[in-house]
Coordinates of C-alpha atoms in Angstrom, one line a residue:
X192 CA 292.5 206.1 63.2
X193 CA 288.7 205.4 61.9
X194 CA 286.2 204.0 63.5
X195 CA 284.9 200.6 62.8
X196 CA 281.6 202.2 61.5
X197 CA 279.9 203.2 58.1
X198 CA 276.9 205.9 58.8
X199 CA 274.6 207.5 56.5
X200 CA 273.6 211.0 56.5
X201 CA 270.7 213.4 56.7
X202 CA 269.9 214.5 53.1
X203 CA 271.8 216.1 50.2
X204 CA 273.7 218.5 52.4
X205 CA 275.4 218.1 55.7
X206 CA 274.7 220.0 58.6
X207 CA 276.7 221.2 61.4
X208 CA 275.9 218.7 63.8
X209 CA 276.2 216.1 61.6
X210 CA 280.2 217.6 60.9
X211 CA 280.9 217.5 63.9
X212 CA 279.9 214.2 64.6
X213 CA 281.6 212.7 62.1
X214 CA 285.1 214.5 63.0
X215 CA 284.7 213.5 66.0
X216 CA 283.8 209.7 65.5
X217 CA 285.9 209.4 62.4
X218 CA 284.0 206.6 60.7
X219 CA 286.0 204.5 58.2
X220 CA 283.3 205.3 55.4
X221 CA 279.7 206.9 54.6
X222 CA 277.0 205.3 52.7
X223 CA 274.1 207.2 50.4
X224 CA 270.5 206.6 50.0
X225 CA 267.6 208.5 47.7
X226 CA 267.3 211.4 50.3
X227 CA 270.8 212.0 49.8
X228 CA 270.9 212.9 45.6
X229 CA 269.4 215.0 43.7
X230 CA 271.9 216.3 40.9
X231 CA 275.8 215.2 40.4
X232 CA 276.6 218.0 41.0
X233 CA 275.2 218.1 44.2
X234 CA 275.9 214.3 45.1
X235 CA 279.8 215.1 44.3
X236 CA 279.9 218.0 46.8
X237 CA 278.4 215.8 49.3
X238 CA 280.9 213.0 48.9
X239 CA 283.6 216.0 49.0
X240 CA 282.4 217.0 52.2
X241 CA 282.1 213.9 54.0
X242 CA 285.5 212.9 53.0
X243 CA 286.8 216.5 54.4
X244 CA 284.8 215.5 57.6
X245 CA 287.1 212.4 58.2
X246 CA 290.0 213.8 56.6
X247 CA 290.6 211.1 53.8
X248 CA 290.8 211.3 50.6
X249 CA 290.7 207.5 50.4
X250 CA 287.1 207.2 52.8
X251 CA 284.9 204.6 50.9
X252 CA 281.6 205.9 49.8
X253 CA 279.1 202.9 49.4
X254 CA 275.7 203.0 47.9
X255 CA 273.6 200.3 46.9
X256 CA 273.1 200.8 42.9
X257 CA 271.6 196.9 41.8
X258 CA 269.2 197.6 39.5
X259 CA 265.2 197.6 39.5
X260 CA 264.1 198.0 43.1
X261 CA 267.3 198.8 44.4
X262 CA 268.6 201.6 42.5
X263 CA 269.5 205.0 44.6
X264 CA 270.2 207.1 41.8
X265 CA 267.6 207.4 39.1
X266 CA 266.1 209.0 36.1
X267 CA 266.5 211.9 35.2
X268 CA 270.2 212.3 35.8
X269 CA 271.0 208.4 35.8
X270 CA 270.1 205.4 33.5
X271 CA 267.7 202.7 35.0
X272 CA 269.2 199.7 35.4
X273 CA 267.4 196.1 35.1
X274 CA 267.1 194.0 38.3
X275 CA 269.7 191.1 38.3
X276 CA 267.3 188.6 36.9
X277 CA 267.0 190.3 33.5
X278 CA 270.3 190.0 32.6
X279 CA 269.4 185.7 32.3
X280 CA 266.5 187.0 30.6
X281 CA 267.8 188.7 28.0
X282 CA 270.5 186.2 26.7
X283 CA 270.8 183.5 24.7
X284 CA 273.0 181.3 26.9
X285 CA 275.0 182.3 29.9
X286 CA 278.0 183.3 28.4
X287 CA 275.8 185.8 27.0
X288 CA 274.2 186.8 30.1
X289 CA 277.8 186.8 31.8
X290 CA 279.3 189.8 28.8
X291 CA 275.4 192.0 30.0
X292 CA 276.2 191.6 33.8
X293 CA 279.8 192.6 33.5
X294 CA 279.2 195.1 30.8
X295 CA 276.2 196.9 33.2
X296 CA 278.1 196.7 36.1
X297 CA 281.0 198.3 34.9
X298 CA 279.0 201.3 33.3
X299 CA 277.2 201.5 36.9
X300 CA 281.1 201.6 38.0
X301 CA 281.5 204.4 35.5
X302 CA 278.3 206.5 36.8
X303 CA 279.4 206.2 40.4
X304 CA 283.1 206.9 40.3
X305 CA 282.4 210.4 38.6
X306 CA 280.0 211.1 41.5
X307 CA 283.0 210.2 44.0
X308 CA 281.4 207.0 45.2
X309 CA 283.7 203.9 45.1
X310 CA 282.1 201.4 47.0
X311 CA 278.2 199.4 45.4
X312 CA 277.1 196.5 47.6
X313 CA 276.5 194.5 44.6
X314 CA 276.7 191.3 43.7
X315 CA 273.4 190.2 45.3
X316 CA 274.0 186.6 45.7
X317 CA 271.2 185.1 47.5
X318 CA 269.4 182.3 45.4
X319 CA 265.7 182.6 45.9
X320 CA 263.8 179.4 46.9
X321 CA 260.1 178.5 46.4
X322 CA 257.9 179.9 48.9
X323 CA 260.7 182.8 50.3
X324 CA 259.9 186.3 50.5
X325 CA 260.1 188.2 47.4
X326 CA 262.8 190.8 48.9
X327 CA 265.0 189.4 47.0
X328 CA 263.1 188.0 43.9
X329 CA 264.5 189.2 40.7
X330 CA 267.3 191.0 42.5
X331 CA 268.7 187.3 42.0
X332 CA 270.7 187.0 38.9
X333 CA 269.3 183.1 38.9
X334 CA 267.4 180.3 40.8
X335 CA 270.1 178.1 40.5
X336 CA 273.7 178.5 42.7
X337 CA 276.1 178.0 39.9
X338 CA 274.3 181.0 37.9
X339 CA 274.2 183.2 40.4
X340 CA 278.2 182.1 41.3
X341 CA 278.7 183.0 37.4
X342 CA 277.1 186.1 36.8
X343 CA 278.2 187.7 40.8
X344 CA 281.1 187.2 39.5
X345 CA 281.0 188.8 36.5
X346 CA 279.4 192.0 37.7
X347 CA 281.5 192.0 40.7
X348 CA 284.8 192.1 37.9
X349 CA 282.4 194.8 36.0
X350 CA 283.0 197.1 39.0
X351 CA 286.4 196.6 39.8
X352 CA 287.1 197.2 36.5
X353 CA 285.9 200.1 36.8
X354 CA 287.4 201.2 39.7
X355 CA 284.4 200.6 42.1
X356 CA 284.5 198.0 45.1
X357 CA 281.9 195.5 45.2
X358 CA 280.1 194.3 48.3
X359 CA 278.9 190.3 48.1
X360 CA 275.5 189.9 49.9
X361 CA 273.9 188.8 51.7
X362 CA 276.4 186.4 53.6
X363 CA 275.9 183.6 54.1
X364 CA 272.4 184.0 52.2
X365 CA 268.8 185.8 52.5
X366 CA 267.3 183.6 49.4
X367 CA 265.7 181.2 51.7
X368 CA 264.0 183.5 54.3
X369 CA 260.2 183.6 54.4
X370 CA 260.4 187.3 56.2
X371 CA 261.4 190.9 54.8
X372 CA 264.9 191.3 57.8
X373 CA 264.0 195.3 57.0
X374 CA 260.9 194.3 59.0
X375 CA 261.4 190.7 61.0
X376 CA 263.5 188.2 61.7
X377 CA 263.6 185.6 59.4
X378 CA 264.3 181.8 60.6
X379 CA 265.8 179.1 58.5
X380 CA 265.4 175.7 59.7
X381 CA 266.6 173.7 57.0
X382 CA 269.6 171.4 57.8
X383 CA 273.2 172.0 57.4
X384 CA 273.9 170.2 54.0
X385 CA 271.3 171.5 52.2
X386 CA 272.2 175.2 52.9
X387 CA 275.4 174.0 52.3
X388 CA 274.5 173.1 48.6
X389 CA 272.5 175.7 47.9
X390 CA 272.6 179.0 49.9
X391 CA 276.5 179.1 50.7
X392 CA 277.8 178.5 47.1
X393 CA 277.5 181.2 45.6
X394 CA 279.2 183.1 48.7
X395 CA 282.1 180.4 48.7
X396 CA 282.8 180.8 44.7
X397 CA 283.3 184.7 45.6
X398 CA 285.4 183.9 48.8
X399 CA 287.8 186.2 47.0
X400 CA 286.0 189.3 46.6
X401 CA 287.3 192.3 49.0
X402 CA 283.7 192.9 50.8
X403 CA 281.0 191.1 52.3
X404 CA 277.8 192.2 53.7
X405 CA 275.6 190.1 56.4
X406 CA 272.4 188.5 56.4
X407 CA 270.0 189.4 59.6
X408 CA 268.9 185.7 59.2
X409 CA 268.9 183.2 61.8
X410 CA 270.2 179.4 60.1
X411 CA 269.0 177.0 63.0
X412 CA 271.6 174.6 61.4
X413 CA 274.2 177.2 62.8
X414 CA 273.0 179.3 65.4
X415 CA 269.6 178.3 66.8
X416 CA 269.5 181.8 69.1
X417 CA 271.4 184.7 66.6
X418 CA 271.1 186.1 63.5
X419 CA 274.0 185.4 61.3
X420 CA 274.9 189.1 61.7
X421 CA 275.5 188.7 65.5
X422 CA 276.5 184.8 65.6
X423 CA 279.9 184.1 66.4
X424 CA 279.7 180.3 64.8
X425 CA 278.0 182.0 61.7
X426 CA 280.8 184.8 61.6
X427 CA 283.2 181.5 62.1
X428 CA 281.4 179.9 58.6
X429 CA 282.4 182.7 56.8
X430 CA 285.9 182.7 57.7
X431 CA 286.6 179.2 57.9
X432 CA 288.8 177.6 55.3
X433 CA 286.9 175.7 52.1
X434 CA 288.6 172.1 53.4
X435 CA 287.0 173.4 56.7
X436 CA 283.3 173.3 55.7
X437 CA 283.6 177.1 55.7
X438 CA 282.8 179.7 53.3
X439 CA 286.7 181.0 52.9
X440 CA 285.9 184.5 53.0
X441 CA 289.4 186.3 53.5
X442 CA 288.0 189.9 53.3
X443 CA 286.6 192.8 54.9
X444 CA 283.0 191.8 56.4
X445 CA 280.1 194.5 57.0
X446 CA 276.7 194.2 58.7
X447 CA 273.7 194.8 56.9
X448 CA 271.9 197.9 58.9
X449 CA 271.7 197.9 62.2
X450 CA 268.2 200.0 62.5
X451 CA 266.7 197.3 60.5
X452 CA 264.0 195.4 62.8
X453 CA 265.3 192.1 62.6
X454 CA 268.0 192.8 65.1
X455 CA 266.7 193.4 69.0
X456 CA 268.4 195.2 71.5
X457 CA 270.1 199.3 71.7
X458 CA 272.0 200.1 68.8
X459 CA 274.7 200.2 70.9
X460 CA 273.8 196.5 71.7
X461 CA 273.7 195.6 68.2
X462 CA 277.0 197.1 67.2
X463 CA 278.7 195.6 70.1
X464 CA 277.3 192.0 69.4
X465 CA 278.0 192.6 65.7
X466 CA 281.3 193.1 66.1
X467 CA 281.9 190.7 69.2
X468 CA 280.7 187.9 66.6
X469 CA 283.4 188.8 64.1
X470 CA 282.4 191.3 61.8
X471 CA 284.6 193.8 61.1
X472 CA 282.4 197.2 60.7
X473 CA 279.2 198.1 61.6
X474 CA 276.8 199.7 58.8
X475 CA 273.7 202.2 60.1
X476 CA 272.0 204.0 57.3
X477 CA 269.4 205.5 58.3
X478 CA 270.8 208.9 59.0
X479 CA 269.6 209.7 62.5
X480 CA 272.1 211.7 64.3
X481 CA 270.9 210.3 67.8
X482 CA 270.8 206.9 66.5
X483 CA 274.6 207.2 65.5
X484 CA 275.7 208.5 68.2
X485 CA 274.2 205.5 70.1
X486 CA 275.9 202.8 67.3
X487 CA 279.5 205.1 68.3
X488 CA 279.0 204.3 71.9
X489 CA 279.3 200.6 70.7
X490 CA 281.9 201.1 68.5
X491 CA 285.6 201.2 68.9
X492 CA 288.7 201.8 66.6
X493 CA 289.2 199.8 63.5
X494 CA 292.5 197.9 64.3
X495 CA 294.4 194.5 64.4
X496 CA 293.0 192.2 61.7
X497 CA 290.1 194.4 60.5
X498 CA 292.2 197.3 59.7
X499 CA 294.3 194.9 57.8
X500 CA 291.5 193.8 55.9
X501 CA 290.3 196.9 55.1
X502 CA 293.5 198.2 53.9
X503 CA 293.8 195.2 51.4
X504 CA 290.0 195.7 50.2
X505 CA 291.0 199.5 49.1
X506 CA 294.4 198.1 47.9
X507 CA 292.0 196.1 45.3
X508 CA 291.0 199.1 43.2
X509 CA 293.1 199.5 40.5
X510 CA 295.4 202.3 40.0
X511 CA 293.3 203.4 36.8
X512 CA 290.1 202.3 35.7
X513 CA 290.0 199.5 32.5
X514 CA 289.2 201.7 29.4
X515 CA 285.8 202.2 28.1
X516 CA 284.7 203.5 25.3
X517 CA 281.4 205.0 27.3
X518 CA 278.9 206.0 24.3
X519 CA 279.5 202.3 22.3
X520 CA 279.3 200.2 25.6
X521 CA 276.1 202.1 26.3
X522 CA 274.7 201.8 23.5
X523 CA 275.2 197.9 22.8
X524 CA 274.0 197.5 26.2
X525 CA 270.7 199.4 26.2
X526 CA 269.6 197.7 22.7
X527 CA 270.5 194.2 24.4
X528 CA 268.2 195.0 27.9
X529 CA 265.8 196.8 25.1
X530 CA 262.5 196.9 27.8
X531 CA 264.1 196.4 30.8
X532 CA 265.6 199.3 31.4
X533 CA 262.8 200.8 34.0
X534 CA 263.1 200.8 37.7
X535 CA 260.1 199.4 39.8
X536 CA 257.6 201.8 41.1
X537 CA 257.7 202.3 44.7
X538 CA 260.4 202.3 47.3
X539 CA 263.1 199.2 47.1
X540 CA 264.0 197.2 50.1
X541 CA 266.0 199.9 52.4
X542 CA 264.7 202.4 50.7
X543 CA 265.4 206.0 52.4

């Protein structure tokens, strides 16, 4: 039985210690950062090997692989990929920009199933506001809710089409918040109805999707103490049926890093309160072995309702990816983002 856990790893290779620790703790999957590829050749022995640790063929990989900022695998053996923003950019109306985000994501799906990684926490569907921190900036597909609803959507479809799960975040929505959570907590005091409107739609369009990742954002209008990561009434949102004033969200739900310095408290603190709120696995990325073994203290099995939602999230990849004819698709694509096919300079949010 796995742990309800996702860990990150050292660097391109695993080390003994690091074997061990994961046969021992089992976690239920593994996620990658920069300091963990180099070639794909490389990057498909590593997912090889963490799967051998656990002993599942099936162990989700994850990765986050957006575009611009946030891209962990780069030039020279992967394309750059445009931030979410472009995509709006580059059309002509949104039907076109809905074909670019689907048609991208599903070639991202196409690079990271041949490197053994099935999971990309993508869509980013956090709707910027005026005045927020610009973590999120153009990683928005849109400044508007019903965009960024229509073209999550269509990248989310992208990668399951492609045999990849996607990951909606940031639930129930970093757009608003005036801090980097990587860094500091970031408070929202703006009333219940107008998140409502604004930051929750997006998340409640996608209420189907099979993953959800948390914000490490504190929505006075819900929980004037906890981030929505460790808030039991937040996790309650999220869950609660549409006729409800919820957000509907049937699936599995993931925190955003735990070593990120928005959260106080142990690790094992932070896992425990993550999970006693509701979510149903705990994410820690930053590698550290001690660090992990301090989240596993906090960390029990993955059963009852979770497992069952995480069964059904890997029962959503289909059997065989939707054909694609890989040369064409790229092609049609790159002369349609013609410009914007660079990442940013400098390390993205998370970066590692």
């Amino acid at each position: 039985m796995s742990s309800a856990a996702i860990y990150g790893c050292e660097g391109p290779v695993l080390g003994e210690e690091e074997r061990r620790f994961f046969r021992e703790v089992r976690p239920w999957g593994f996620i990658l950062f920069r300091r963990n590829v180099e070639t794909p050749d490389q990057v498909r022995a590593l997912t090889a090997a963490l799967r051998e640790c656990v002993g599942r063929a099936d162990a989700p990989i994850l990765i986050d692989q957006e575009g611009g900022r946030v891209q962990r695998l780069r030039p020279p053996h992967w394309p750059a990929w445009p931030p979410g923003g472009a995509y709006l950019q580059a059309a002509t109306d949104p039907l076109e920009a809905r074909e670019l985000a689907r048609l991208g994501a599903r070639l991202i799906a196409h690079d990271l199933l041949a490197l053994g990684v099935t999971v990309n926490c993508l869509p980013v569907l956090d709707t910027p506001t005026p005045g927020a921190h610009d973590i999120i900036g153009d990683r928005a597909y849109a400044h508007d809710p019903a965009m960024v609803a229509l073209l999550g959507r269509a990248a989310a479809e992208g990668l399951l089409a492609g045999g990849v799960l996607p990951v909606i975040k940031h639930m129930p929505g970093h757009g608003r918040a005036t801090a980097d959570s990587h860094h500091a907590l970031p408070v929202v005091a703006d009333p219940m109805k107008t998140l409502d409107a604004w930051d929750f739609a997006p998340f409640r369009a996608l209420s189907d999707m099979p993953l959800a990742m948390t914000a490490h954002v504190v929505f006075e209008a819900i929980d004037r103490k906890r981030p929505a990561t460790t808030s039991r009434k937040a996790v309650r949102l999220m869950r609660d049926d549409v006729a409800k004033g919820g957000l509907g969200f049937g699936g599995l739900i993931i925190t955003d890093d735990l070593s990120m310095n928005a959260l106080s408290g142990s690790l094992r603190e932070r896992a425990e309160a993550s999970l006693r709120a509701g979510c149903d696995l705990v994410l820690h990325c930053n590698g550290n072995l001690n660090e992990m073994r301090a989240v596993a203290e906090g960390v029990g099995r993955l059963r009852g309702a979770p497992a069952k939602r995480a069964e059904a999230a890997l029962a959503r990849v289909p059997a065989t990816p939707e054909p694609l004819d890989e040369t064409h698709a790229r092609a049609r694509f790159e002369a349609r983002l013609a410009g914007r096919m660079t990442a940013a300079a400098g390390p993205a949010a998370g970066e590692a």
